[in-house]
Coordinates of N, CA and C in Angstrom, one line a residue:
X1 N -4.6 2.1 18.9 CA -3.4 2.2 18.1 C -3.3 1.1 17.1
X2 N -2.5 1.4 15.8 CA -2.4 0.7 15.2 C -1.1 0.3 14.7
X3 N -0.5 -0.6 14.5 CA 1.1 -0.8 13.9 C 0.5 -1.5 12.9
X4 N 1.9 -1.0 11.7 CA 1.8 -1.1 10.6 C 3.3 -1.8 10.1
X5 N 3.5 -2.9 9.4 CA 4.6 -3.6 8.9 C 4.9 -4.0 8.0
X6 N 5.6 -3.6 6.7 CA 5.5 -3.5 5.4 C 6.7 -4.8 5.2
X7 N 6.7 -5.6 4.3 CA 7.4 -6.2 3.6 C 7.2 -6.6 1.7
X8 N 8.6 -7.0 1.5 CA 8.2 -7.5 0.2 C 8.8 -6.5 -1.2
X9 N 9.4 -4.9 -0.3 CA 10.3 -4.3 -1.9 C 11.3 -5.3 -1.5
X10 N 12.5 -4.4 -2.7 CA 13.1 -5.4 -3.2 C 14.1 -4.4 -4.7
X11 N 14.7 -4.8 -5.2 CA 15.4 -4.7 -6.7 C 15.1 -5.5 -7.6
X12 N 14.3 -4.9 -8.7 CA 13.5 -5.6 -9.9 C 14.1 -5.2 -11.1
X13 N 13.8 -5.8 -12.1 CA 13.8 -5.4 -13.5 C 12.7 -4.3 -14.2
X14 N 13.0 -3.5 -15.0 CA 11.6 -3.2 -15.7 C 10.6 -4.5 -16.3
X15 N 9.7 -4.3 -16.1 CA 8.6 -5.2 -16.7 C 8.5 -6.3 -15.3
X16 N 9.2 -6.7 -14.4 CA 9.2 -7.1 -13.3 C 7.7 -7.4 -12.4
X17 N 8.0 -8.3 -11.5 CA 7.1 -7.8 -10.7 C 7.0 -7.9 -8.7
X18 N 6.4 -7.6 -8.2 CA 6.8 -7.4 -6.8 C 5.3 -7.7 -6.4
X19 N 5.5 -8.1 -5.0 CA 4.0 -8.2 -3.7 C 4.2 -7.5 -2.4
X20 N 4.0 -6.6 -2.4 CA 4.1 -5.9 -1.1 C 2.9 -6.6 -0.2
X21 N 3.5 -6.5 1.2 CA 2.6 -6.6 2.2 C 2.2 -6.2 3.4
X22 N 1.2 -5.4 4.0 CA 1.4 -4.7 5.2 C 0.8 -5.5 6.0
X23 N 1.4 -6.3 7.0 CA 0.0 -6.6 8.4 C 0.3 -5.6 9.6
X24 N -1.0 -5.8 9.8 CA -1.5 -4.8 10.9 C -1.9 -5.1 12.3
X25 N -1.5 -4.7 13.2 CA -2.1 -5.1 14.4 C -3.4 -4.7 14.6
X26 N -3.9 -5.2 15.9 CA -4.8 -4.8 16.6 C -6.5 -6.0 15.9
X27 N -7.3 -5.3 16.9 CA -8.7 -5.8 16.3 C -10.1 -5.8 15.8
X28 N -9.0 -4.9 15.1 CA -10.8 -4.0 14.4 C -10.0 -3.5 12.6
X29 N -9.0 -4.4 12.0 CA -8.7 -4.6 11.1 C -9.8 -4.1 9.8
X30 N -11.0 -4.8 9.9 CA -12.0 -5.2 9.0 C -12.4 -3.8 8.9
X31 N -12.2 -2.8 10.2 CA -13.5 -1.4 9.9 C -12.1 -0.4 9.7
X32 N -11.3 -1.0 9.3 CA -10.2 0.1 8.4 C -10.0 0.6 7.0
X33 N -9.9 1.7 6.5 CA -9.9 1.5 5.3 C -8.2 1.8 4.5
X34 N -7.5 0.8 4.1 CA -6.0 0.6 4.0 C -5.7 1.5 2.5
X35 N -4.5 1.7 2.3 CA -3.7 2.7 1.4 C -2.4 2.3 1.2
X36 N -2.1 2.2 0.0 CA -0.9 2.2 -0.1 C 0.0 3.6 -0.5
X37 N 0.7 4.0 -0.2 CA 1.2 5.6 -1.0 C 2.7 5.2 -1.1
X38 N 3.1 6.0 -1.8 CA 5.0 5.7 -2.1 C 5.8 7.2 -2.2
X39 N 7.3 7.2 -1.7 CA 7.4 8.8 -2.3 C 9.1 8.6 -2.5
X40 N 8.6 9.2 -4.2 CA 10.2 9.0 -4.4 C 11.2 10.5 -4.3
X41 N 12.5 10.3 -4.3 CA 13.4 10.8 -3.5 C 13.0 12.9 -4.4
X42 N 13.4 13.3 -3.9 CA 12.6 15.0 -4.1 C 11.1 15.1 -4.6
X43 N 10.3 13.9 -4.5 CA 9.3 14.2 -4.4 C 8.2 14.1 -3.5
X44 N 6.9 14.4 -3.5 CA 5.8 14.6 -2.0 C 5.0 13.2 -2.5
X45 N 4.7 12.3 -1.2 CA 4.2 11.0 -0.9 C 2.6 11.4 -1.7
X46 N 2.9 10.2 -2.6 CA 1.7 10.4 -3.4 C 0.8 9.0 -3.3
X47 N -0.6 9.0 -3.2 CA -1.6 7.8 -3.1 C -1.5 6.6 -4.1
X48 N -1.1 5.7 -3.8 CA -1.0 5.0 -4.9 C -2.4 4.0 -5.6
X49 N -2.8 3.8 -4.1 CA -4.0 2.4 -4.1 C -4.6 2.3 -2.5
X50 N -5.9 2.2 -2.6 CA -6.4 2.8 -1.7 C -7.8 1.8 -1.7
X51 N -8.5 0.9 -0.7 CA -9.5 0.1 -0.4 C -10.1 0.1 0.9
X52 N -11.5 0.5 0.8 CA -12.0 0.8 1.8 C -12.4 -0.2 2.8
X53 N -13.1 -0.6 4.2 CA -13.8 -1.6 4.5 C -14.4 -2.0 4.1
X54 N -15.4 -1.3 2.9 CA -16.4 -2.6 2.4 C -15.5 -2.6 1.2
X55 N -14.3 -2.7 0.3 CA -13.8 -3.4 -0.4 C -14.0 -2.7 -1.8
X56 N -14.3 -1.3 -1.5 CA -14.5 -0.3 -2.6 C -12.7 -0.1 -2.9
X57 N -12.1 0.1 -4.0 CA -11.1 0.7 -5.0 C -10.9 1.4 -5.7
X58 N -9.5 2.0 -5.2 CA -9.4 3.7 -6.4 C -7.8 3.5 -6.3
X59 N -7.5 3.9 -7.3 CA -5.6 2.8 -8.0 C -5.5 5.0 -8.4
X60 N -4.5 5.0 -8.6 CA -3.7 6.5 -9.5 C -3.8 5.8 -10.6
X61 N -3.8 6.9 -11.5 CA -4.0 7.1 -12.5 C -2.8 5.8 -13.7
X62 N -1.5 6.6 -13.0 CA -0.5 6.0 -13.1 C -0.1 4.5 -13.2
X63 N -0.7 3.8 -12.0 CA -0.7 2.4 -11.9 C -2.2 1.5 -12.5
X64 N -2.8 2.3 -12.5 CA -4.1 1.8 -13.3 C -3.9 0.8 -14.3
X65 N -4.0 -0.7 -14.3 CA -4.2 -1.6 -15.1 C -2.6 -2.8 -14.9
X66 N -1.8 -2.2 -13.7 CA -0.9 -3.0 -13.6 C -0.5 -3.1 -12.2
X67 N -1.3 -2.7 -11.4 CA -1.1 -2.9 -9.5 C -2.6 -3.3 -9.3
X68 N -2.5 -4.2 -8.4 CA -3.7 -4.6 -7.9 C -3.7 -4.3 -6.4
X69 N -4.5 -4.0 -5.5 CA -4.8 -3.8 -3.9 C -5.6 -4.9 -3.6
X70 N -5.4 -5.6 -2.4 CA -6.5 -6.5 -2.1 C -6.1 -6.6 -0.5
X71 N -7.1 -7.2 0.2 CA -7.2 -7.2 1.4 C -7.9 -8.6 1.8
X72 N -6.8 -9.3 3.2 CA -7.6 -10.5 3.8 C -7.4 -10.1 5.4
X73 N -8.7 -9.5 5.8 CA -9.1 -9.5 7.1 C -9.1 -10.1 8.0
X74 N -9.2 -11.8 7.7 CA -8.7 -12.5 8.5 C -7.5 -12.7 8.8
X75 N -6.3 -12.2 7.7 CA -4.8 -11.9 8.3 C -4.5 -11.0 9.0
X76 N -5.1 -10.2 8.2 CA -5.4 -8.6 8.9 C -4.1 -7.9 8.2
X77 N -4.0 -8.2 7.0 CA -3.1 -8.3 6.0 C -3.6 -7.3 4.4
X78 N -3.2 -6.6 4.2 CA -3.3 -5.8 2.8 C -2.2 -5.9 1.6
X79 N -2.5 -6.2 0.9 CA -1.5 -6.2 -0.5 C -1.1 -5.4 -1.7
X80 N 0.0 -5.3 -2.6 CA 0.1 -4.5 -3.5 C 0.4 -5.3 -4.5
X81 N 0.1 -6.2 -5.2 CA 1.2 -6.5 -6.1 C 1.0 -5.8 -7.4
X82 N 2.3 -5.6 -7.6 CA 2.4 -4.7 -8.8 C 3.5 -5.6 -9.9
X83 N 2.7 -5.1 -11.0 CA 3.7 -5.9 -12.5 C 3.6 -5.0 -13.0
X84 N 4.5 -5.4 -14.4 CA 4.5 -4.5 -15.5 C 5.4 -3.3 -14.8
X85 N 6.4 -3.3 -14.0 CA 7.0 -2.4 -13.2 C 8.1 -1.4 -14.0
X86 N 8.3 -0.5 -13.6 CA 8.9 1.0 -14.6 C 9.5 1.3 -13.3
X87 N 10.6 1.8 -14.1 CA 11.7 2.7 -13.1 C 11.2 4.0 -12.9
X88 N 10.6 4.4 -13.5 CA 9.5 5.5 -12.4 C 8.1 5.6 -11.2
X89 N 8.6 3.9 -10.9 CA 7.8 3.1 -9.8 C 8.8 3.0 -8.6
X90 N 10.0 3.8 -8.5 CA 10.9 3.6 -7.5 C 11.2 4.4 -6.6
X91 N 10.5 4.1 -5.8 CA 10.2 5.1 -4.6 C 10.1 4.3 -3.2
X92 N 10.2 4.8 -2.1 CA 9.4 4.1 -0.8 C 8.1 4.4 -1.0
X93 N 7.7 2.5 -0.5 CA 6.1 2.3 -0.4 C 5.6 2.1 1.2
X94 N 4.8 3.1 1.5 CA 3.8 2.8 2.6 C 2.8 2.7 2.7
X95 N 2.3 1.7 3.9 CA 1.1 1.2 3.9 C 0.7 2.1 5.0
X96 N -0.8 2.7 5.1 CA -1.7 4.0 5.5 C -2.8 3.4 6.1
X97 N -3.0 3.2 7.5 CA -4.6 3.2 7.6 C -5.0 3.8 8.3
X98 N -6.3 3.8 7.8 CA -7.6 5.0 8.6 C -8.8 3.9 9.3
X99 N -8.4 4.4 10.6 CA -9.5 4.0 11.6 C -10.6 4.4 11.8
X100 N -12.0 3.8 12.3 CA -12.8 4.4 12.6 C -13.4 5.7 12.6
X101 N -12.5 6.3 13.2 CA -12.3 7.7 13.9 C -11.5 8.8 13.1
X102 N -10.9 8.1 12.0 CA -10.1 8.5 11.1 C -9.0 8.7 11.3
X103 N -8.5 8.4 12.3 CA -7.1 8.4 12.7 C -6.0 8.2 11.6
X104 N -4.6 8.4 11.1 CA -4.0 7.7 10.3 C -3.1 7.3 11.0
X105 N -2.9 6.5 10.4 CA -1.4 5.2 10.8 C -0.4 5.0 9.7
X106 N 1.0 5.1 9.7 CA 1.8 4.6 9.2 C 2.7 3.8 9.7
X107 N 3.2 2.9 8.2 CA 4.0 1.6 8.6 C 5.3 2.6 8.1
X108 N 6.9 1.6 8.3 CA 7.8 2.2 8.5 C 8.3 2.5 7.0
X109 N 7.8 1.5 6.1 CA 8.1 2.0 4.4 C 8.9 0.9 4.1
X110 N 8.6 0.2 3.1 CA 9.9 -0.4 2.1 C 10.0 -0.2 0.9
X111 N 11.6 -0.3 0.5 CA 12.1 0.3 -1.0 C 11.9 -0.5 -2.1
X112 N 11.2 -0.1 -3.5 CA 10.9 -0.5 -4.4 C 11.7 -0.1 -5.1
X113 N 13.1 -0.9 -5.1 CA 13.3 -0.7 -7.1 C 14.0 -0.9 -8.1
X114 N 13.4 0.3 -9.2 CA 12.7 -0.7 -10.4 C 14.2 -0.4 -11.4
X115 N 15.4 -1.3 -11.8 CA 16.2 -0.9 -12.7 C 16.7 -2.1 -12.9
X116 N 17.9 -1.8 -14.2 CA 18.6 -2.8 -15.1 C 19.6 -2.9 -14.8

């Protein structure tokens, strides 16, 4: 099993910026591969940023060139920070991981958001 614990939304500005952070229990962190996804309110939970165990990356289309994903294994800790933030970044964000075995896991979600 895995538990997942998100912190770090918040109420921003446009152009703003935020660090989401998920730590994770357990001890096999490293052979996970973590996700972030978000889902705003009438719409279906969509992928946002996504890094494998060996440290491979794939961002949406959307956030491409202004959210970054990163991962420290020895916290056992995954990140989102996002800038350059738009009110159609305002949704709940959760952190996703896939085990070995492929299992998924979800953390409990926190709210991003983005207005004036």
């Amino acid at each position: 099993q895995v538990q997942l614990v998100e912190s770090g939304g918040g109420l921003v500005q446009p152009g703003g910026s935020l660090r989401l952070s998920c730590a994770a229990s357990g001890s096999f962190f490293r052979y996970n591969d973590m996700n972030w996804y978000r889902q705003a309110p009438g719409k279906q939970r969509e992928l946002v940023a996504g890094i494998t165990q060996f440290g491979s990356i794939n961002y949406a289309d959307s956030v491409k060139g202004r959210f970054t994903i990163s991962r420290d294994d020895a916290k056992n800790t995954v990140y989102l920070q996002m800038n350059s933030l738009k009110p159609e970044d305002t949704a709940v964000y959760y952190c996703n991981a896939l085990d070995l075995t492929r299992n998924s896991y979800w953390g409990q979600g926190t709210q991003v958001t983005v207005s004036s």
